Short mmCIF file of C-alpha atoms in Angstrom, two decimals:
data_model
loop_
_atom_site.label_atom_id
_atom_site.label_comp_id
_atom_site.label_asym_id
_atom_site.label_seq_id
_atom_site.Cartn_x
_atom_site.Cartn_y
_atom_site.Cartn_z
CA MET A 1 147.71 138.62 143.65
CA ASN A 2 145.31 141.26 143.10
CA LYS A 3 141.88 139.83 143.71
CA LYS A 4 140.16 141.20 140.89
CA ILE A 5 143.02 139.51 138.59
CA PHE A 6 142.47 136.50 140.29
CA ILE A 7 138.71 136.55 139.84
CA SER A 8 138.95 137.45 136.29
CA LEU A 9 141.65 134.63 135.65
CA LEU A 10 139.06 131.99 137.27
CA LEU A 11 136.31 133.28 134.94
CA VAL A 12 138.51 132.89 132.06
CA LEU A 13 139.50 129.62 133.04
CA ALA A 14 135.55 128.46 133.61
CA ALA A 15 134.65 129.89 130.18
CA LEU A 16 137.65 127.59 128.49
CA ILE A 17 136.54 124.62 130.37
CA GLY A 18 132.86 125.36 129.36
CA TYR A 19 133.85 125.93 125.64
CA LEU A 20 135.90 122.53 125.79
CA LEU A 21 133.21 120.64 127.50
CA TYR A 22 130.71 121.75 124.67
CA LEU A 23 133.07 120.67 122.11
CA TRP A 24 133.38 117.18 123.70
CA LEU A 25 129.36 116.87 124.04
CA SER A 26 129.13 118.09 120.30
CA ASP A 27 131.62 115.46 119.40
CA LYS A 28 129.73 112.81 121.07
CA VAL A 29 126.42 113.64 119.92
CA GLY A 30 127.54 113.76 116.38
CA ALA A 31 129.11 110.19 116.73
CA GLY A 32 126.21 109.04 118.43
CA GLN A 33 123.99 110.05 115.40
CA GLU A 34 126.40 108.09 113.11
CA ILE A 35 126.52 105.16 115.32
CA SER A 36 122.60 105.13 115.82
CA TRP A 37 122.26 105.20 111.97
CA GLY A 38 124.71 102.59 111.16
CA ALA A 39 124.26 100.23 114.28
CA GLU A 40 123.77 96.83 113.63
CA ASN A 41 120.53 96.57 115.46
CA ARG A 42 119.05 99.38 113.61
CA ARG A 43 117.29 99.34 110.20
CA LYS A 44 117.80 102.24 107.93
CA ILE A 45 114.40 103.18 105.86
CA VAL A 46 114.24 106.13 103.69
CA LEU A 47 110.86 107.57 102.63
CA VAL A 48 110.32 108.94 99.25
CA SER A 49 107.34 110.95 98.52
CA PRO A 50 105.76 114.11 96.84
CA GLY A 51 104.01 114.91 100.00
CA GLY A 52 100.90 116.67 100.43
CA ILE A 53 97.82 114.58 99.53
CA TYR A 54 100.45 111.32 99.85
CA ALA A 55 101.70 112.39 103.14
CA PRO A 56 99.22 109.96 104.93
CA ILE A 57 100.78 106.98 102.87
CA THR A 58 104.09 107.43 104.78
CA ASP A 59 102.39 108.50 108.08
CA ASN A 60 100.42 105.32 108.11
CA PHE A 61 103.42 103.16 106.86
CA LYS A 62 105.60 104.37 109.89
CA ALA A 63 102.63 103.66 112.09
CA GLY A 64 102.15 100.30 110.80
CA LEU A 65 105.84 99.35 111.37
CA ALA A 66 105.66 100.92 114.69
CA GLN A 67 102.79 98.38 115.46
CA ARG A 68 104.88 95.41 114.43
CA GLY A 69 107.76 96.55 116.90
CA TRP A 70 109.83 99.08 114.40
CA GLN A 71 110.11 101.90 116.74
CA GLU A 72 111.53 105.15 115.22
CA ASN A 73 114.85 106.01 116.90
CA GLY A 74 114.57 102.63 118.66
CA ASN A 75 115.37 99.61 116.22
CA ALA A 76 114.52 101.70 113.04
CA VAL A 77 115.60 104.76 111.82
CA PHE A 78 113.57 106.61 108.95
CA LEU A 79 114.64 109.42 106.64
CA ASP A 80 112.14 111.36 104.69
CA LEU A 81 112.74 112.73 101.33
CA THR A 82 110.54 114.89 99.31
CA TYR A 83 110.37 113.83 95.38
CA ALA A 84 109.83 117.18 93.72
CA GLY A 85 110.90 115.98 90.26
CA ARG A 86 113.87 114.73 88.64
CA GLY A 87 117.12 117.14 88.40
CA GLU A 88 120.69 117.79 89.68
CA SER A 89 119.72 118.11 93.24
CA TRP A 90 117.54 115.08 93.03
CA SER A 91 120.65 113.06 91.58
CA ASN A 92 122.91 114.68 94.12
CA THR A 93 120.67 113.49 97.05
CA LEU A 94 120.50 110.14 95.94
CA ALA A 95 124.08 109.67 95.26
CA GLY A 96 124.76 110.84 98.80
CA LEU A 97 122.10 108.29 100.12
CA ALA A 98 123.95 105.54 98.37
CA ALA A 99 126.86 105.96 100.81
CA GLN A 100 124.79 105.55 103.72
CA LYS A 101 123.45 101.96 102.74
CA PRO A 102 119.68 102.01 103.59
CA ASP A 103 118.03 98.85 104.37
CA LEU A 104 115.02 99.57 102.53
CA ILE A 105 113.43 102.39 100.49
CA PHE A 106 109.48 103.00 100.43
CA ALA A 107 108.67 105.10 97.70
CA VAL A 108 105.51 106.82 96.81
CA THR A 109 103.91 107.09 93.26
CA ALA A 110 105.21 105.51 89.96
CA PRO A 111 107.45 108.64 89.32
CA ALA A 112 109.02 108.51 92.53
CA VAL A 113 109.77 104.66 92.37
CA LEU A 114 111.39 104.90 88.79
CA ALA A 115 113.41 107.80 89.97
CA VAL A 116 114.87 105.80 92.77
CA GLN A 117 115.59 102.78 90.77
CA ASP A 118 117.27 104.62 87.76
CA LEU A 119 119.86 105.76 90.35
CA LEU A 120 119.84 103.36 93.00
CA PRO A 121 119.21 99.97 91.33
CA GLU A 122 120.61 98.07 93.74
CA LEU A 123 118.40 98.99 96.81
CA PRO A 124 115.45 97.07 97.67
CA VAL A 125 112.22 99.40 97.06
CA ILE A 126 108.44 98.95 98.35
CA PHE A 127 106.34 101.17 96.22
CA ALA A 128 102.66 102.61 97.15
CA ALA A 129 100.15 104.54 95.11
CA VAL A 130 101.51 103.23 91.76
CA GLY A 131 98.66 102.82 89.14
CA ASP A 132 99.99 99.84 87.26
CA PRO A 133 102.90 98.49 88.32
CA VAL A 134 103.07 95.57 85.70
CA ALA A 135 102.87 98.06 83.07
CA ALA A 136 105.37 100.30 84.73
CA GLY A 137 107.83 97.20 84.51
CA LEU A 138 108.07 97.30 88.31
CA ILE A 139 106.85 93.68 88.61
CA LYS A 140 106.31 90.87 86.48
CA ASP A 141 102.58 90.19 88.05
CA TYR A 142 101.11 90.51 91.38
CA SER A 143 102.15 87.03 92.62
CA HIS A 144 105.69 87.45 91.58
CA SER A 145 107.76 90.64 92.30
CA SER A 146 110.83 91.58 90.92
CA ALA A 147 114.15 91.37 92.41
CA ARG A 148 114.07 95.02 93.11
CA ALA A 149 110.66 95.94 93.94
CA ALA A 150 107.38 95.07 95.46
CA GLY A 151 104.29 96.91 96.86
CA CYS A 152 100.84 98.39 97.08
CA ALA A 153 99.07 99.45 93.90
CA ASP A 154 96.53 101.81 94.02
CA TRP A 155 95.04 101.20 90.47
CA THR A 156 94.50 104.46 89.53
CA ASP A 157 95.28 103.64 85.70
CA ASN A 158 92.78 100.64 85.63
CA LEU A 159 90.23 102.75 87.51
CA ALA A 160 90.49 105.71 85.24
CA ALA A 161 87.43 104.34 82.82
CA LYS A 162 85.44 103.74 86.00
CA ARG A 163 85.93 107.24 87.24
CA LEU A 164 84.91 108.84 84.01
CA GLU A 165 81.80 106.50 83.91
CA ILE A 166 80.93 107.59 87.63
CA ALA A 167 81.55 111.31 86.93
CA HIS A 168 79.13 111.12 83.63
CA GLU A 169 76.48 109.68 86.07
CA ALA A 170 76.82 112.30 88.78
CA PHE A 171 76.86 115.18 86.04
CA PRO A 172 75.21 113.95 83.07
CA SER A 173 74.70 117.42 81.78
CA LEU A 174 78.42 117.77 81.18
CA ARG A 175 79.71 116.56 77.56
CA ARG A 176 83.36 118.05 77.17
CA VAL A 177 86.16 116.30 79.16
CA VAL A 178 89.60 117.56 79.00
CA VAL A 179 92.37 115.50 80.29
CA ILE A 180 95.95 117.60 80.87
CA TRP A 181 98.75 114.84 80.76
CA ASP A 182 102.64 114.68 81.15
CA ALA A 183 104.07 114.00 77.48
CA ALA A 184 107.00 112.03 78.75
CA ASP A 185 104.85 109.52 80.40
CA LYS A 186 104.18 106.73 78.29
CA ASN A 187 101.59 105.23 80.68
CA SER A 188 99.31 108.32 80.72
CA ARG A 189 99.30 108.12 76.84
CA VAL A 190 97.74 104.67 76.94
CA VAL A 191 95.16 105.60 79.49
CA ALA A 192 94.34 108.92 77.89
CA SER A 193 93.68 106.81 74.69
CA ARG A 194 91.78 104.32 76.50
CA LEU A 195 89.66 107.07 77.99
CA SER A 196 88.99 108.60 74.30
CA GLY A 197 87.04 105.35 73.73
CA VAL A 198 85.28 105.29 76.98
CA ALA A 199 84.20 108.91 76.21
CA ALA A 200 82.89 107.95 73.05
CA ALA A 201 80.78 105.33 74.13
CA LEU A 202 79.41 107.62 76.62
CA ASP A 203 78.91 110.21 73.89
CA LEU A 204 81.17 112.69 75.32
CA GLU A 205 83.77 115.02 73.74
CA PHE A 206 87.44 114.07 74.87
CA PHE A 207 90.04 116.60 74.81
CA SER A 208 93.73 115.02 75.11
CA VAL A 209 96.04 117.81 76.01
CA PRO A 210 99.51 116.50 76.46
CA ALA A 211 102.24 118.97 78.09
CA ALA A 212 106.04 118.60 77.50
CA GLY A 213 107.16 119.92 80.86
CA GLN A 214 105.80 122.05 83.77
CA THR A 215 105.73 125.33 81.58
CA GLU A 216 103.60 123.62 79.07
CA TYR A 217 101.61 122.00 81.96
CA LEU A 218 100.74 125.20 84.01
CA LEU A 219 100.02 127.27 80.50
CA ALA A 220 97.28 124.55 79.68
CA ALA A 221 96.19 124.94 83.02
CA ALA A 222 95.79 128.52 82.86
CA GLY A 223 93.82 128.53 79.71
CA LEU A 224 90.97 126.31 81.06
CA SER A 225 87.71 127.91 80.39
CA ALA A 226 84.09 126.88 80.49
CA ALA A 227 83.58 128.11 76.90
CA ASP A 228 85.72 125.25 75.78
CA TYR A 229 85.47 122.64 78.33
CA ASP A 230 82.83 121.25 81.05
CA LEU A 231 84.90 118.86 83.19
CA VAL A 232 88.69 118.30 84.30
CA PHE A 233 90.08 114.85 84.57
CA LEU A 234 93.17 113.94 86.24
CA LEU A 235 95.86 111.35 85.57
CA PRO A 236 98.40 110.59 88.38
CA ASP A 237 101.65 111.42 85.92
CA GLU A 238 104.39 113.27 87.09
CA LEU A 239 103.46 116.49 86.20
CA THR A 240 100.07 116.07 87.72
CA ILE A 241 101.30 114.68 90.86
CA LEU A 242 103.49 117.72 91.38
CA HIS A 243 101.30 120.47 90.26
CA TRP A 244 97.68 119.29 90.40
CA PRO A 245 96.72 121.93 92.86
CA GLN A 246 97.65 124.74 90.65
CA LEU A 247 95.63 122.84 87.72
CA ALA A 248 92.59 122.17 89.93
CA GLN A 249 92.46 125.70 91.24
CA LYS A 250 92.77 127.09 87.63
CA ALA A 251 89.72 124.76 86.84
CA GLN A 252 87.91 126.09 90.00
CA GLU A 253 88.48 129.54 89.06
CA ALA A 254 86.96 128.71 85.48
CA GLY A 255 83.97 126.99 87.10
CA LEU A 256 84.83 123.64 85.89
CA PRO A 257 84.55 120.55 88.36
CA VAL A 258 87.73 118.27 88.64
CA ILE A 259 87.62 114.44 88.92
CA GLY A 260 90.50 113.19 90.95
CA TYR A 261 91.98 109.79 91.54
CA VAL A 262 92.66 109.71 95.17
CA SER A 263 90.20 110.68 98.06
CA GLY A 264 92.66 113.35 99.36
CA GLN A 265 92.16 115.40 96.36
CA ALA A 266 88.23 115.89 97.11
CA GLU A 267 89.41 117.58 100.52
CA LYS A 268 90.69 120.28 98.63
CA TYR A 269 89.68 120.95 95.03
CA ALA A 270 88.10 118.06 93.36
CA SER A 271 84.38 117.52 93.03
CA LEU A 272 84.74 113.95 93.14
CA THR A 273 87.14 111.07 93.65
CA TYR A 274 87.28 107.40 93.25
CA GLY A 275 90.16 105.22 94.08
CA ALA A 276 92.05 104.12 97.11
CA ALA A 277 92.53 106.03 100.58
CA ALA A 278 96.30 107.01 101.35
CA ALA A 279 96.15 105.97 104.52
CA ASP A 280 95.05 102.46 103.58
CA LEU A 281 97.80 102.17 101.30
CA GLY A 282 100.53 102.77 103.82
CA ARG A 283 99.15 100.58 106.47
CA GLN A 284 98.87 97.92 103.56
CA CYS A 285 102.55 98.18 102.65
CA ALA A 286 103.97 97.86 106.12
CA PRO A 287 103.66 94.01 106.31
CA LEU A 288 105.72 93.77 103.21
CA ALA A 289 108.28 96.01 104.47
CA GLU A 290 108.55 94.12 107.49
CA LYS A 291 109.33 90.81 105.65
CA ILE A 292 112.24 92.69 103.80
CA LEU A 293 113.59 93.91 107.08
CA LEU A 294 113.46 90.34 108.50
CA GLY A 295 115.58 89.01 105.50
CA GLU A 296 112.94 87.68 103.09
CA PRO A 297 113.68 88.50 99.39
CA ILE A 298 111.79 91.02 97.90
CA SER A 299 111.35 88.71 94.98
CA GLU A 300 109.25 86.18 97.25
CA SER A 301 106.87 89.22 98.31
CA PRO A 302 103.72 89.19 96.45
CA SER A 303 102.39 92.90 95.61
CA THR A 304 98.79 93.82 96.59
CA ILE A 305 96.09 95.73 95.17
CA PRO A 306 93.61 98.14 97.22
CA GLU A 307 91.74 96.62 99.89
CA LYS A 308 88.82 98.97 99.41
CA LEU A 309 87.86 101.86 96.85
CA TYR A 310 86.14 105.18 97.98
CA LEU A 311 83.87 107.48 96.35
CA THR A 312 84.44 110.92 97.71
CA ILE A 313 82.20 113.92 97.14
CA ASN A 314 83.01 117.72 97.68
CA LEU A 315 79.92 119.71 97.66
CA LEU A 316 81.61 122.70 98.22
CA ALA A 317 83.66 122.36 95.13
CA VAL A 318 80.28 121.00 93.01
CA LYS A 319 78.25 124.24 94.14
CA SER A 320 81.17 126.50 93.12
CA ALA A 321 80.80 124.62 89.53
CA ASN A 322 77.10 125.52 89.89
CA LEU A 323 76.46 121.88 89.96
CA THR A 324 74.50 119.29 91.72
CA VAL A 325 75.34 115.38 92.08
CA SER A 326 72.87 112.95 90.82
CA PRO A 327 71.06 111.26 93.80
CA ALA A 328 72.27 108.06 92.90
CA VAL A 329 75.97 108.96 93.05
CA ARG A 330 75.37 110.56 96.17
CA LEU A 331 73.63 107.92 97.70
CA ARG A 332 76.71 105.45 97.03
CA ALA A 333 79.32 108.12 98.22
CA ASP A 334 81.64 106.85 101.19
CA LYS A 335 82.32 110.09 102.33
CA ILE A 336 81.08 113.55 101.65
CA PHE A 337 82.34 116.84 102.34
CA GLU A 338 79.99 119.71 102.89
#
């Protein structure tokens, strides 16, 4: 046989063997992934979050579980899902998720929790960053969770009045407060109504602007003007959770301070926030999740409230609105961004 032909045949044979080896390894890796996700000694945990300022919640939740021995890709497997609102893609995602039979879902914010429960009612859910889980129908009370959910409230709804009082103390010259909120959120309607009474007691003008959908919300944000308002107040409904950066940026462009409900908002556009820290909520939820993973019925797991509340001030945002923070409020601040 010609030497060149022989060498060519060897090269072809080597390439064929390499290709077959590649297919065999690919099949093994794929099978291994399926086995690891469904193995008896691994727990499947789905993380559902809007991301952004809420990312520290899921990060610290995973860290808290790791400290308790639940190691990622060891005895636990995590699947991260970003909640960007309900829709066909969200329904399809959860429909596919149901077939995987996860052991636990960790959902961040009330809209994400409710969206999960509507489509996957049979799965246990640990929630975080829910303003009022009792009003939202997630639990009966804090000592008696439901058969479907338990978790860590952040008290944003209950603290709304306190945030407005602090904002008034911090910026006493500001009189006109505007809240743009999701008209589909019944709880925001209640909180906005409650804030109207608080504003009246503080001798403030209160403007409640319900928005029916994303387009109306962003149009209302684009229409913010210092000629009409003095201060923008945020409520944690679905439209605000998903679009608050656009709203806050428009407010900043109009020279209006923004009052937020979670400390992470003060790292960007908000002038002042009062509420729980995202990282704390994540760590606080880890022990609850561990109980469920070890077989305790979720109905026997009490829900919790924030262990600490933080007053955070962003002096750059305050300065951009041509304001100063009253000395009394500044002295009480837990964290100041300069």
